[in-house]
Amino acid sequence: MMIVGTLRKSWGVRNRNRLRTRRVVLAIVFVAAAIYPLVANNGFVFDIATDMALWAVLAIGLNAVLGWAGLLDLGYIAFFALGGYSFAILDSMHIMSFWPSLGVGVGISAVAALIIGIPTLRLHSDYLAIMTLGFGLIVYIAAENLTVTGGDNGLFGYAPPQIGSLVIDTPFSYYVLALVLTVVAAGVASWVRSSRLGRAWLLLRDDETAATSVGVAVWRYKLYAYVFGSVWGTLAGAAYAVKETIVSPVSFSFTESFFVVAAVVIGGTGSIAGCVIGGGVYVLISEAMGGVSATLSGVLFAAAMLGFILLRPRGLVPAHSVVARKRKERRPAGVGAHVDVVMKRGRGFSVRQEASSSSGMAGLGASLEAQGIEVEFGGVQAVGGASFVCAAGTVLALIGPNGAGKTTLLNAVSGLAQMKRGQVALRLPDRTVDLTHKGARVRALWQISRTFQTPRLSRGLTVWENVLQGTFAAGGEGRSDWRPAGTVTTHAGSFSSSLATDSLAMVGLLDKAEAIAGDLAYGDQRRCEIARALASSPIFVLMDEPSSGMNDVETQQISGLVRRLAGLGLGIVIVEHDMSLVRAAADEVVALDLGRVICRGSAETVLTDRVVRGRYLGE
């Protein structure tokens, strides 16, 4: 064990050193690239550098949509055009100058993004690709044919922007404007990437079902990504209009959208540094093919893209996880009076229950009730009138043969499956919340968390980032202000780090917080998903086969974890096939067959029932 621990620590140090070295190298490259045009003091060099900076901004904007939220936008260049034309039209008509026109352009693009996104983002992402492609074509055709846009000739003769007495009308000033915009775009994107919003986008990209289960409003956050991306396209378009001193449709053909996608892919999808590199590489390739015919240049560019994809499938600068954990974590506020929680790094929780009655924890006063649940798929009844009640502080196990409807019942209770009939209610000491017609997101906000039959993790992110995603629902709107005695509560603004730390410690993964989730052993992936569920600060946790794929030792550990969670006052509902875990952990067992309850009671009562043994064990 000492050798394993030493190797693990050494591996973590090497990875941190590699990441630190990578950041230093990238910083040196960026500084050198920014300074070189100033040293060269050449108009052509300034022109190329300005284009590289603007394409970097375009790539950063599209990366939020494509690389983080996982939305394929094939008409992104339309926002580039809207930015350029907004400035050119408003300035040439003497309505307003460059700086106010930026706000108008951003507003127009945001409205356009809402018009496209509101009806489309509720559907499959393929529809978004088609709609955005059409949007790009509409903007291009409008620019070609409208009088206000100057038609094919475009618009020119508008005044350059000014900052006081400084006029931005030289190659040097164009470059400085583009460079400042790139730095701002990269800084804002980096901040968003590590924020609550960025975590929601990354989980949406990897698994919308998992995102819903932790309280993310899927459609709304997709829309946020689309609008966020439109802002940077618009700003880049306005800066491009300043630099070119003319705005014409030829600069905004819909094929340019594919080139922006190419820049993101070349640099590294999801990587901010990769977007900057990708934008630069695209401009260099375009300049190298400047004397080649359009058809041949298209073929060569496609060949270059294939080469990048084959040789560097993750891009020139692959995205890396952002470990946002501070070295000294803040302790969570509001620890209940009945339980003393002491966390030691790498050793998990030590829990001391001071006041528990002999009748168990049901007296905590909360319960999750499912009554008469019926679920059908295409006329086939998967669950037929099943019911159960799980009290806070107890463990309820759902057992039955494959196809008995256990997972479907769990999906119905968590809001992931639509019920034909039935009722789901959360009963608290001071109120009863009817969740029957509420979706999975609302149920997550009402402190009902969920794990899945197969772990649904963001496999490319760290364990720490995955667990942070679970904190999305904690403190969200619509949540109860009541908790079982002994559960941990925190104040908004400081809860995420504390909950993530405590959740990882509870499942024994704190020492693997910086490991990539996809590299974990299967058992650790399951524990990571449980930690994410605990990070939502739930009252009830629904677990679908938590011991699946684990050996006997790991199963015993999961059994102990389930009992500890119940001891903290949480209500646990598990779907399980391992009867040793059921016997060790469950306070009550409900046996299902063909979607109906055939027996309920204690583990011994149900497992020795003649009907259950006949249906489940084949006896």
Short mmCIF file of C-alpha atoms in Angstrom, two decimals, residues 349-574:
data_model
loop_
_atom_site.label_atom_id
_atom_site.label_comp_id
_atom_site.label_asym_id
_atom_site.label_seq_id
_atom_site.Cartn_x
_atom_site.Cartn_y
_atom_site.Cartn_z
CA PHE A 349 -15.64 11.09 7.57
CA SER A 350 -15.77 10.06 11.17
CA VAL A 351 -19.41 10.22 12.25
CA ARG A 352 -20.66 10.19 15.85
CA GLN A 353 -24.41 9.87 16.29
CA GLU A 354 -25.39 11.45 19.59
CA ALA A 355 -29.16 11.14 19.70
CA SER A 356 -30.82 8.33 17.78
CA SER A 357 -33.96 6.59 18.94
CA SER A 358 -34.36 2.84 18.98
CA SER A 359 -37.02 3.15 16.30
CA GLY A 360 -34.48 4.38 13.76
CA MET A 361 -34.26 7.62 11.84
CA ALA A 362 -37.80 7.72 10.42
CA GLY A 363 -38.68 10.26 13.09
CA LEU A 364 -36.58 12.81 11.25
CA GLY A 365 -39.85 13.79 9.63
CA ALA A 366 -39.30 13.55 5.85
CA SER A 367 -40.37 10.87 3.45
CA LEU A 368 -40.38 10.24 -0.29
CA GLU A 369 -43.62 8.63 -1.39
CA ALA A 370 -44.44 7.01 -4.72
CA GLN A 371 -48.04 5.87 -5.09
CA GLY A 372 -49.57 3.84 -7.93
CA ILE A 373 -46.80 4.51 -10.44
CA GLU A 374 -47.62 3.36 -13.97
CA VAL A 375 -45.21 3.73 -16.89
CA GLU A 376 -45.76 2.56 -20.45
CA PHE A 377 -43.47 2.45 -23.47
CA GLY A 378 -45.29 2.11 -26.78
CA GLY A 379 -48.26 0.39 -25.15
CA VAL A 380 -46.07 -2.03 -23.17
CA GLN A 381 -46.51 -1.60 -19.44
CA ALA A 382 -43.11 -1.35 -17.72
CA VAL A 383 -44.43 -0.42 -14.26
CA GLY A 384 -47.98 -1.26 -13.21
CA GLY A 385 -49.16 0.50 -10.08
CA ALA A 386 -46.00 0.17 -7.96
CA SER A 387 -45.78 2.08 -4.66
CA PHE A 388 -43.25 2.63 -1.91
CA VAL A 389 -42.43 5.01 0.93
CA CYS A 390 -38.85 5.79 1.95
CA ALA A 391 -38.30 7.72 5.18
CA ALA A 392 -35.26 9.91 5.76
CA GLY A 393 -32.62 7.95 7.64
CA THR A 394 -33.66 4.57 6.17
CA VAL A 395 -32.58 2.40 3.24
CA LEU A 396 -35.20 0.98 0.87
CA ALA A 397 -34.10 -1.69 -1.62
CA LEU A 398 -35.93 -2.49 -4.87
CA ILE A 399 -35.23 -6.03 -6.06
CA GLY A 400 -36.51 -8.27 -8.79
CA PRO A 401 -35.43 -10.12 -11.94
CA ASN A 402 -34.18 -8.34 -15.04
CA GLY A 403 -37.08 -6.57 -16.73
CA ALA A 404 -39.05 -6.28 -13.50
CA GLY A 405 -39.28 -2.48 -13.88
CA LYS A 406 -36.92 -1.47 -11.09
CA THR A 407 -34.88 1.09 -13.05
CA THR A 408 -38.00 2.40 -14.78
CA LEU A 409 -39.63 2.94 -11.38
CA LEU A 410 -36.52 4.77 -10.19
CA ASN A 411 -36.58 6.88 -13.38
CA ALA A 412 -40.23 7.73 -12.77
CA VAL A 413 -39.56 8.80 -9.19
CA SER A 414 -36.56 10.91 -10.22
CA GLY A 415 -38.48 12.51 -13.09
CA LEU A 416 -36.55 10.93 -15.97
CA ALA A 417 -39.46 8.75 -17.15
CA GLN A 418 -42.94 10.06 -17.86
CA MET A 419 -45.65 8.47 -15.76
CA LYS A 420 -49.03 7.49 -17.18
CA ARG A 421 -50.55 7.47 -13.71
CA GLY A 422 -49.37 7.81 -10.14
CA GLN A 423 -48.11 10.38 -7.69
CA VAL A 424 -44.70 11.32 -6.32
CA ALA A 425 -44.58 13.47 -3.19
CA LEU A 426 -41.92 14.77 -0.87
CA ARG A 427 -43.32 15.04 2.63
CA LEU A 428 -41.47 17.42 4.93
CA PRO A 429 -42.29 18.24 8.55
CA ASP A 430 -43.92 21.53 7.59
CA ARG A 431 -45.29 20.87 4.12
CA THR A 432 -45.95 18.34 1.37
CA VAL A 433 -44.49 18.97 -2.08
CA ASP A 434 -46.30 17.33 -5.00
CA LEU A 435 -43.64 16.44 -7.58
CA THR A 436 -45.89 14.38 -9.85
CA HIS A 437 -45.84 16.82 -12.74
CA LYS A 438 -42.33 18.13 -12.13
CA GLY A 439 -39.30 17.13 -14.18
CA ALA A 440 -35.98 15.71 -13.06
CA ARG A 441 -34.42 19.15 -12.70
CA VAL A 442 -37.07 20.37 -10.25
CA ARG A 443 -36.85 17.15 -8.25
CA ALA A 444 -33.09 17.63 -8.02
CA LEU A 445 -33.69 21.14 -6.69
CA TRP A 446 -36.02 19.60 -4.11
CA GLN A 447 -33.06 17.53 -2.90
CA ILE A 448 -33.67 14.21 -4.64
CA SER A 449 -30.38 13.12 -6.23
CA ARG A 450 -29.64 10.19 -8.48
CA THR A 451 -26.93 7.76 -9.63
CA PHE A 452 -27.22 5.54 -12.68
CA GLN A 453 -26.87 1.91 -13.73
CA THR A 454 -23.78 2.84 -15.74
CA PRO A 455 -21.81 5.80 -14.33
CA ARG A 456 -22.65 8.99 -16.21
CA LEU A 457 -19.54 11.08 -15.68
CA SER A 458 -17.69 13.74 -17.64
CA ARG A 459 -14.89 11.31 -18.40
CA GLY A 460 -12.43 13.91 -19.64
CA LEU A 461 -12.68 16.04 -16.50
CA THR A 462 -11.09 15.47 -13.11
CA VAL A 463 -12.85 13.74 -10.25
CA TRP A 464 -12.97 17.10 -8.49
CA GLU A 465 -14.69 18.82 -11.42
CA ASN A 466 -17.22 16.01 -11.72
CA VAL A 467 -18.17 16.33 -8.07
CA LEU A 468 -18.35 20.13 -8.36
CA GLN A 469 -20.97 19.61 -11.05
CA GLY A 470 -23.14 18.00 -8.41
CA THR A 471 -23.19 21.19 -6.35
CA PHE A 472 -25.23 22.85 -9.07
CA ALA A 473 -28.51 21.93 -7.35
CA ALA A 474 -27.33 22.78 -3.84
CA GLY A 475 -28.88 26.06 -2.79
CA GLY A 476 -30.84 26.33 -6.06
CA GLU A 477 -34.23 27.94 -6.42
CA GLY A 478 -37.21 25.93 -5.20
CA ARG A 479 -35.25 24.02 -2.60
CA SER A 480 -36.52 23.17 0.83
CA ASP A 481 -35.15 25.03 3.81
CA TRP A 482 -35.49 21.87 5.89
CA ARG A 483 -32.95 19.07 6.27
CA PRO A 484 -32.65 15.95 8.38
CA ALA A 485 -30.68 16.37 11.57
CA GLY A 486 -27.03 15.69 10.96
CA THR A 487 -26.84 16.61 7.30
CA VAL A 488 -24.46 19.33 6.24
CA THR A 489 -25.79 22.69 5.09
CA THR A 490 -23.85 25.62 3.65
CA HIS A 491 -24.40 29.22 2.71
CA ALA A 492 -24.65 30.35 -0.90
CA GLY A 493 -21.32 31.47 -2.33
CA SER A 494 -19.15 29.19 -0.15
CA PHE A 495 -20.87 25.83 -0.41
CA SER A 496 -19.43 24.33 -3.61
CA SER A 497 -15.88 23.70 -2.47
CA SER A 498 -16.93 22.46 0.97
CA LEU A 499 -19.61 20.11 -0.34
CA ALA A 500 -17.25 18.69 -2.98
CA THR A 501 -14.54 18.09 -0.39
CA ASP A 502 -16.89 16.43 2.09
CA SER A 503 -18.53 14.29 -0.60
CA LEU A 504 -15.19 13.03 -1.89
CA ALA A 505 -14.04 12.31 1.64
CA MET A 506 -17.25 10.41 2.38
CA VAL A 507 -16.73 8.01 -0.55
CA GLY A 508 -12.96 7.75 -0.03
CA LEU A 509 -11.82 9.54 -3.20
CA LEU A 510 -10.32 12.71 -1.80
CA ASP A 511 -6.81 11.52 -2.63
CA LYS A 512 -7.88 11.03 -6.27
CA ALA A 513 -9.50 14.43 -6.68
CA GLU A 514 -7.09 15.48 -9.44
CA ALA A 515 -7.29 12.21 -11.38
CA ILE A 516 -9.17 12.14 -14.69
CA ALA A 517 -12.54 10.48 -14.10
CA GLY A 518 -12.29 8.33 -17.24
CA ASP A 519 -9.00 6.86 -15.99
CA LEU A 520 -10.48 5.60 -12.72
CA ALA A 521 -11.21 1.95 -12.06
CA TYR A 522 -14.88 1.09 -12.55
CA GLY A 523 -15.55 0.90 -8.81
CA ASP A 524 -14.01 4.33 -8.28
CA GLN A 525 -16.14 5.74 -11.10
CA ARG A 526 -19.21 4.55 -9.23
CA ARG A 527 -17.97 6.18 -6.05
CA CYS A 528 -17.29 9.38 -7.97
CA GLU A 529 -20.88 9.41 -9.21
CA ILE A 530 -22.15 8.84 -5.67
CA ALA A 531 -19.98 11.74 -4.49
CA ARG A 532 -21.50 13.94 -7.18
CA ALA A 533 -24.97 12.98 -5.96
CA LEU A 534 -24.00 13.78 -2.36
CA ALA A 535 -22.58 17.15 -3.42
CA SER A 536 -26.11 18.27 -4.29
CA SER A 537 -26.81 18.26 -0.53
CA PRO A 538 -29.76 15.87 -0.91
CA ILE A 539 -32.41 14.57 1.44
CA PHE A 540 -32.94 11.44 -0.67
CA VAL A 541 -30.49 9.59 -2.92
CA LEU A 542 -31.69 7.12 -5.55
CA MET A 543 -28.98 4.62 -6.49
CA ASP A 544 -29.28 2.25 -9.45
CA GLU A 545 -27.19 -0.91 -8.80
CA PRO A 546 -24.41 0.87 -6.85
CA SER A 547 -22.38 -2.35 -6.47
CA SER A 548 -22.60 -3.45 -10.11
CA GLY A 549 -19.17 -4.43 -11.47
CA MET A 550 -17.54 -4.42 -8.03
CA ASN A 551 -15.74 -7.21 -6.24
CA ASP A 552 -16.74 -8.48 -2.79
CA VAL A 553 -14.52 -6.03 -0.90
CA GLU A 554 -15.83 -3.05 -2.87
CA THR A 555 -19.41 -4.25 -2.38
CA GLN A 556 -18.87 -4.33 1.39
CA GLN A 557 -17.50 -0.80 1.21
CA ILE A 558 -20.57 0.40 -0.70
CA SER A 559 -22.80 -1.33 1.83
CA GLY A 560 -21.02 0.46 4.65
CA LEU A 561 -21.27 3.76 2.78
CA VAL A 562 -25.03 3.33 2.29
CA ARG A 563 -25.50 2.68 6.00
CA ARG A 564 -23.37 5.69 6.93
CA LEU A 565 -25.44 7.92 4.69
CA ALA A 566 -28.62 6.63 6.31
CA GLY A 567 -27.01 7.29 9.69
CA LEU A 568 -26.54 10.92 8.63
CA GLY A 569 -30.28 11.14 8.06
CA LEU A 570 -30.45 10.65 4.31
CA GLY A 571 -33.11 8.47 2.75
CA ILE A 572 -31.59 5.93 0.33
CA VAL A 573 -33.47 4.02 -2.37
CA ILE A 574 -31.34 1.40 -4.11
#
